Amino acid sequence: MTSPATDAPRTLHKTISSHKGAVNVVRYAKGNAAYGLSGGRDRLIKLWNRETAMEIKTYSGHGYEVLCLDVAHDNSKFASCGGDRIAYVWDVTSGETIRRFHGHAGRINVVALNADSSVLASGSYDSTSRQAIQTLDDARDSIMSLHVGPTEIITGCVDGYVRSYDIRKGQLNSDLIGFPVSSVQPTDDSLSLLIGTLDSTIRLMDRANGAMLNTFKGHVNKDYSTKTCFGFGQASVISGDEEGRIWSWDLLTATPMGPQPPPKIHEKVITWVEHHPTTSGDMLTASADGTVKIWRS
């Protein structure tokens, strides 16, 4: 976190309007992230060129809306989930499903792969997190966010808890945030967690003692799950909101950056925002208005 904090990219580069209905998730490919993936209420997953916005392939197979995607480290496959209670693993080139994982009793809100794509975790409306090797059933409500690390799984839940499972030691650490948790992301050093909650607040929490290092406010997020992320170099925090605005803050000072309030860039709630993993000034947003937008500084 040594890079200076910069505002979120706000110059529109391209708009993708090929989905019919709300777009729930948009992800960069891994590596140089030349491609993007999006999934939505139309039950389709689309692969497109990030520079030209040209659609390359459409993946069909879900019986209900697509809610989450995660791309493998080598871009050869990706995982998806949604309302049909099945976690899918797809081959990118052929467009066929490699595996289908059953077992949840409700819709699957989130899937996540570990660093080498050897472990797939899923979190569901049925209050459980599952891997092929284990079921984690401590949650008391719908699981909305997942992170799979080298030795741990972190979940964010509507019951207001963030839970960290140490897989090697078989230990669980629970932190009560007090409001429904819609987004959880650790810092690169794993010492802190960025936590988005449905009280229009984002918190930066010290994992060692549970202390809140900073809070980020201004955006409207009370009813819908919206993805929160770090900006370039993890020097800033970026979030969409229910009014279709993108907010950004300096990570250290929690000072809002850019115009106040930010301009409305989507007609409906922004469901997902993601900054490019290695390049500054490059961001994706997805919205219930049916569009994906590519932004540059």
Short mmCIF file of C-alpha atoms in Angstrom, two decimals:
data_model
loop_
_atom_site.label_atom_id
_atom_site.label_comp_id
_atom_site.label_asym_id
_atom_site.label_seq_id
_atom_site.Cartn_x
_atom_site.Cartn_y
_atom_site.Cartn_z
CA MET A 1 0.00 0.00 0.00
CA THR A 2 2.76 2.42 -1.02
CA SER A 3 1.14 3.89 -4.14
CA PRO A 4 -0.43 7.33 -3.77
CA ALA A 5 -4.22 7.30 -3.61
CA THR A 6 -5.93 8.31 -6.85
CA ASP A 7 -9.57 8.79 -7.71
CA ALA A 8 -11.49 6.01 -9.44
CA PRO A 9 -11.28 6.07 -13.25
CA ARG A 10 -14.16 8.22 -14.52
CA THR A 11 -13.70 8.44 -18.29
CA LEU A 12 -15.99 6.03 -20.10
CA HIS A 13 -14.06 3.82 -22.54
CA LYS A 14 -16.69 1.31 -23.71
CA THR A 15 -20.22 0.17 -22.86
CA ILE A 16 -21.37 -3.44 -23.22
CA SER A 17 -25.13 -3.76 -23.63
CA SER A 18 -25.53 -7.34 -24.86
CA HIS A 19 -27.09 -8.73 -21.66
CA LYS A 20 -30.86 -8.75 -21.39
CA GLY A 21 -31.68 -7.64 -17.87
CA ALA A 22 -29.56 -6.88 -14.83
CA VAL A 23 -25.82 -7.67 -14.90
CA ASN A 24 -24.86 -9.07 -11.51
CA VAL A 25 -21.12 -9.61 -11.87
CA VAL A 26 -18.17 -8.53 -14.00
CA ARG A 27 -14.62 -9.88 -13.65
CA TYR A 28 -11.23 -9.31 -15.20
CA ALA A 29 -9.34 -12.28 -16.57
CA LYS A 30 -6.07 -13.04 -14.81
CA GLY A 31 -2.56 -11.97 -15.89
CA ASN A 32 -2.69 -8.85 -18.05
CA ALA A 33 -6.50 -9.10 -17.93
CA ALA A 34 -7.02 -8.52 -21.64
CA TYR A 35 -10.51 -9.99 -21.41
CA GLY A 36 -13.54 -9.67 -19.18
CA LEU A 37 -16.42 -11.91 -18.14
CA SER A 38 -19.92 -10.86 -17.16
CA GLY A 39 -23.01 -12.70 -15.96
CA GLY A 40 -26.57 -11.65 -15.40
CA ARG A 41 -30.25 -12.20 -15.03
CA ASP A 42 -30.49 -13.53 -18.60
CA ARG A 43 -28.70 -16.70 -17.34
CA LEU A 44 -25.79 -16.09 -19.71
CA ILE A 45 -22.06 -15.54 -19.21
CA LYS A 46 -20.25 -13.46 -21.79
CA LEU A 47 -16.54 -13.24 -22.61
CA TRP A 48 -15.42 -10.05 -24.30
CA ASN A 49 -12.32 -8.09 -25.29
CA ARG A 50 -11.61 -5.40 -22.71
CA GLU A 51 -10.15 -2.98 -25.26
CA THR A 52 -12.77 -3.21 -28.00
CA ALA A 53 -15.76 -4.53 -25.97
CA MET A 54 -16.25 -7.09 -28.76
CA GLU A 55 -18.03 -10.24 -27.59
CA ILE A 56 -15.95 -13.39 -28.07
CA LYS A 57 -18.08 -16.18 -26.63
CA THR A 58 -21.33 -16.77 -24.77
CA TYR A 59 -21.64 -19.56 -22.19
CA SER A 60 -25.12 -20.96 -21.60
CA GLY A 61 -26.22 -23.67 -19.19
CA HIS A 62 -27.52 -21.91 -16.11
CA GLY A 63 -31.24 -22.39 -15.50
CA TYR A 64 -31.51 -19.23 -13.39
CA GLU A 65 -29.68 -15.93 -13.14
CA VAL A 66 -25.88 -15.86 -12.80
CA LEU A 67 -24.79 -14.21 -9.56
CA CYS A 68 -21.02 -14.66 -9.33
CA LEU A 69 -17.93 -15.61 -11.37
CA ASP A 70 -14.31 -16.36 -10.55
CA VAL A 71 -11.54 -16.92 -13.08
CA ALA A 72 -8.77 -19.51 -12.70
CA HIS A 73 -5.16 -18.37 -12.33
CA ASP A 74 -4.22 -19.53 -15.84
CA ASN A 75 -7.43 -18.33 -17.55
CA SER A 76 -8.16 -21.85 -18.78
CA LYS A 77 -11.38 -22.17 -16.79
CA PHE A 78 -13.75 -20.21 -14.60
CA ALA A 79 -16.39 -20.94 -11.95
CA SER A 80 -19.94 -19.62 -11.89
CA CYS A 81 -23.01 -19.85 -9.68
CA GLY A 82 -26.53 -18.53 -9.38
CA GLY A 83 -30.13 -19.30 -8.66
CA ASP A 84 -30.04 -22.91 -9.79
CA ARG A 85 -28.14 -24.12 -6.69
CA ILE A 86 -25.28 -25.53 -8.77
CA ALA A 87 -21.66 -24.35 -8.95
CA TYR A 88 -20.28 -24.75 -12.47
CA VAL A 89 -16.69 -24.97 -13.68
CA TRP A 90 -16.30 -24.08 -17.37
CA ASP A 91 -13.61 -24.64 -19.97
CA VAL A 92 -12.97 -21.22 -21.49
CA THR A 93 -12.01 -22.41 -24.97
CA SER A 94 -14.65 -25.08 -25.60
CA GLY A 95 -17.43 -23.38 -23.68
CA GLU A 96 -18.37 -26.67 -22.03
CA THR A 97 -18.84 -27.34 -18.34
CA ILE A 98 -16.03 -29.40 -16.78
CA ARG A 99 -17.71 -29.99 -13.44
CA ARG A 100 -21.02 -29.31 -11.75
CA PHE A 101 -21.16 -29.23 -7.97
CA HIS A 102 -24.49 -29.92 -6.28
CA GLY A 103 -25.37 -29.88 -2.59
CA HIS A 104 -26.75 -26.47 -1.65
CA ALA A 105 -30.42 -26.18 -0.71
CA GLY A 106 -30.75 -22.56 -1.89
CA ARG A 107 -29.35 -20.25 -4.52
CA ILE A 108 -25.57 -19.91 -4.55
CA ASN A 109 -24.60 -16.26 -4.12
CA VAL A 110 -20.83 -16.52 -4.49
CA VAL A 111 -18.03 -18.78 -5.70
CA ALA A 112 -14.28 -18.37 -5.22
CA LEU A 113 -11.20 -20.27 -6.38
CA ASN A 114 -7.91 -20.40 -4.51
CA ALA A 115 -4.64 -19.17 -6.04
CA ASP A 116 -3.86 -22.32 -8.03
CA SER A 117 -7.53 -23.15 -8.73
CA SER A 118 -7.31 -26.46 -6.87
CA VAL A 119 -10.06 -25.52 -4.38
CA LEU A 120 -13.50 -24.12 -5.22
CA ALA A 121 -15.63 -22.67 -2.42
CA SER A 122 -19.26 -21.62 -2.69
CA GLY A 123 -21.54 -19.64 -0.38
CA SER A 124 -25.29 -19.91 -0.41
CA TYR A 125 -28.65 -18.57 0.67
CA ASP A 126 -28.88 -21.81 2.68
CA SER A 127 -26.31 -20.36 5.15
CA THR A 128 -23.49 -22.76 4.25
CA SER A 129 -20.10 -22.49 2.60
CA ARG A 130 -19.01 -25.60 0.75
CA GLN A 131 -15.87 -27.02 -0.77
CA ALA A 132 -15.51 -30.41 -2.38
CA ILE A 133 -13.86 -31.51 0.86
CA GLN A 134 -15.82 -29.72 3.59
CA THR A 135 -19.06 -27.95 4.55
CA LEU A 136 -18.88 -24.85 6.77
CA ASP A 137 -22.26 -24.37 8.43
CA ASP A 138 -21.66 -21.77 11.16
CA ALA A 139 -23.53 -18.96 9.37
CA ARG A 140 -27.08 -18.18 10.42
CA ASP A 141 -28.17 -16.46 7.23
CA SER A 142 -27.27 -16.03 3.57
CA ILE A 143 -23.55 -15.91 2.71
CA MET A 144 -22.84 -13.00 0.36
CA SER A 145 -19.06 -12.88 0.06
CA LEU A 146 -16.15 -15.34 -0.02
CA HIS A 147 -12.38 -15.21 -0.15
CA VAL A 148 -10.21 -18.33 -0.47
CA GLY A 149 -6.60 -17.85 0.65
CA PRO A 150 -3.69 -20.29 0.84
CA THR A 151 -4.73 -21.59 4.26
CA GLU A 152 -8.06 -19.94 5.03
CA ILE A 153 -11.56 -19.15 3.85
CA ILE A 154 -13.23 -15.84 4.77
CA THR A 155 -16.99 -15.37 4.53
CA GLY A 156 -19.29 -12.37 4.87
CA CYS A 157 -22.86 -13.09 5.92
CA VAL A 158 -26.23 -11.37 6.21
CA ASP A 159 -26.21 -12.31 9.91
CA GLY A 160 -23.63 -9.52 10.40
CA TYR A 161 -20.57 -11.72 10.93
CA VAL A 162 -17.28 -12.05 9.11
CA ARG A 163 -15.93 -15.55 9.69
CA SER A 164 -12.36 -16.68 9.03
CA TYR A 165 -11.69 -20.42 8.85
CA ASP A 166 -8.11 -21.61 9.30
CA ILE A 167 -8.16 -24.78 7.24
CA ARG A 168 -4.85 -26.15 8.55
CA LYS A 169 -5.67 -25.70 12.23
CA GLY A 170 -9.41 -26.26 11.98
CA GLN A 171 -10.09 -22.99 13.80
CA LEU A 172 -12.85 -20.43 13.34
CA ASN A 173 -12.56 -16.74 14.17
CA SER A 174 -15.80 -14.72 14.10
CA ASP A 175 -16.06 -10.92 14.06
CA LEU A 176 -19.48 -9.33 14.63
CA ILE A 177 -19.87 -6.30 12.39
CA GLY A 178 -23.51 -5.81 13.35
CA PHE A 179 -24.97 -5.21 9.88
CA PRO A 180 -25.47 -7.51 6.88
CA VAL A 181 -22.10 -8.05 5.19
CA SER A 182 -22.20 -7.92 1.39
CA SER A 183 -18.49 -7.69 0.54
CA VAL A 184 -15.22 -8.85 2.11
CA GLN A 185 -11.70 -8.45 0.70
CA PRO A 186 -8.38 -8.83 2.54
CA THR A 187 -5.43 -6.56 1.94
CA ASP A 188 -2.46 -8.12 0.12
CA ASP A 189 -0.65 -8.64 3.42
CA SER A 190 -3.79 -10.25 4.93
CA LEU A 191 -3.51 -8.02 8.00
CA SER A 192 -6.75 -6.12 7.36
CA LEU A 193 -10.17 -6.70 5.83
CA LEU A 194 -12.23 -4.33 3.71
CA ILE A 195 -15.86 -4.98 4.67
CA GLY A 196 -18.93 -3.58 2.93
CA THR A 197 -22.20 -3.63 4.87
CA LEU A 198 -25.83 -2.74 4.23
CA ASP A 199 -25.76 0.34 6.46
CA SER A 200 -24.10 2.45 3.75
CA THR A 201 -20.72 1.95 5.40
CA ILE A 202 -17.44 0.33 4.41
CA ARG A 203 -15.02 -0.61 7.17
CA LEU A 204 -11.32 -1.40 7.26
CA MET A 205 -10.78 -3.87 10.10
CA ASP A 206 -7.56 -4.94 11.78
CA ARG A 207 -7.62 -8.74 11.75
CA ALA A 208 -5.37 -9.09 14.80
CA ASN A 209 -7.72 -7.41 17.27
CA GLY A 210 -10.92 -6.59 15.36
CA ALA A 211 -10.35 -2.84 15.67
CA MET A 212 -11.85 -0.61 12.99
CA LEU A 213 -8.99 1.25 11.32
CA ASN A 214 -11.21 3.39 9.12
CA THR A 215 -14.78 3.84 7.93
CA PHE A 216 -15.87 5.07 4.50
CA LYS A 217 -19.24 6.77 4.03
CA GLY A 218 -21.26 8.82 1.59
CA HIS A 219 -22.60 6.13 -0.71
CA VAL A 220 -26.09 4.64 -0.47
CA ASN A 221 -26.11 0.88 0.16
CA LYS A 222 -28.99 -0.41 2.27
CA ASP A 223 -30.95 -2.94 0.23
CA TYR A 224 -28.76 -4.48 -2.49
CA SER A 225 -25.50 -6.38 -2.47
CA THR A 226 -22.78 -4.27 -4.10
CA LYS A 227 -19.15 -5.27 -4.51
CA THR A 228 -16.53 -3.07 -2.86
CA CYS A 229 -12.89 -3.17 -3.94
CA PHE A 230 -9.48 -1.60 -3.49
CA GLY A 231 -8.16 0.85 -6.06
CA PHE A 232 -4.76 0.59 -7.68
CA GLY A 233 -2.00 -0.42 -5.26
CA GLN A 234 -4.62 -0.78 -2.51
CA ALA A 235 -4.17 2.91 -1.76
CA SER A 236 -7.86 3.69 -2.19
CA VAL A 237 -11.31 2.17 -1.74
CA ILE A 238 -13.93 2.07 -4.52
CA SER A 239 -17.63 1.24 -4.31
CA GLY A 240 -20.74 1.57 -6.38
CA ASP A 241 -24.07 2.42 -4.80
CA GLU A 242 -27.82 2.11 -5.23
CA GLU A 243 -28.09 5.49 -6.97
CA GLY A 244 -25.75 4.45 -9.79
CA ARG A 245 -22.74 6.40 -8.52
CA ILE A 246 -19.10 5.36 -8.05
CA TRP A 247 -17.45 6.52 -4.85
CA SER A 248 -13.76 6.45 -3.96
CA TRP A 249 -11.84 7.28 -0.79
CA ASP A 250 -8.23 7.55 0.30
CA LEU A 251 -7.55 4.35 2.23
CA LEU A 252 -5.51 6.02 4.98
CA THR A 253 -7.54 9.16 5.57
CA ALA A 254 -11.01 7.99 4.42
CA THR A 255 -11.30 11.29 2.53
CA PRO A 256 -13.70 11.09 -0.44
CA MET A 257 -12.02 11.71 -3.81
CA GLY A 258 -13.46 13.09 -7.01
CA PRO A 259 -16.63 15.18 -7.36
CA GLN A 260 -19.01 15.29 -4.39
CA PRO A 261 -21.45 13.78 -4.90
CA PRO A 262 -20.09 11.71 -7.78
CA PRO A 263 -22.05 11.80 -11.04
CA LYS A 264 -24.63 9.13 -11.76
CA ILE A 265 -23.02 6.74 -14.26
CA HIS A 266 -25.63 3.95 -14.29
CA GLU A 267 -29.42 4.22 -14.36
CA LYS A 268 -29.86 1.63 -11.59
CA VAL A 269 -27.90 0.11 -8.71
CA ILE A 270 -24.26 -0.73 -9.42
CA THR A 271 -23.97 -4.41 -8.57
CA TRP A 272 -20.23 -4.90 -9.06
CA VAL A 273 -17.10 -2.80 -9.37
CA GLU A 274 -13.59 -4.09 -9.96
CA HIS A 275 -10.29 -2.30 -10.55
CA HIS A 276 -7.69 -3.81 -12.90
CA PRO A 277 -5.35 -6.04 -10.87
CA THR A 278 -2.07 -4.61 -12.20
CA THR A 279 -2.79 -1.44 -14.18
CA SER A 280 -3.78 1.94 -12.77
CA GLY A 281 -6.73 3.86 -14.16
CA ASP A 282 -8.72 0.87 -15.44
CA MET A 283 -12.04 -0.23 -13.92
CA LEU A 284 -15.16 -2.28 -14.70
CA THR A 285 -18.70 -1.68 -13.43
CA ALA A 286 -21.86 -3.76 -13.79
CA SER A 287 -25.39 -2.61 -13.10
CA ALA A 288 -29.00 -3.65 -12.81
CA ASP A 289 -29.58 -1.34 -15.79
CA GLY A 290 -28.28 -4.16 -18.02
CA THR A 291 -24.89 -2.70 -18.91
CA VAL A 292 -21.21 -3.27 -18.23
CA LYS A 293 -18.99 -0.22 -18.51
CA ILE A 294 -15.22 0.00 -18.96
CA TRP A 295 -13.59 3.07 -17.40
CA ARG A 296 -10.20 4.71 -17.88
CA SER A 297 -8.44 7.61 -16.22
#
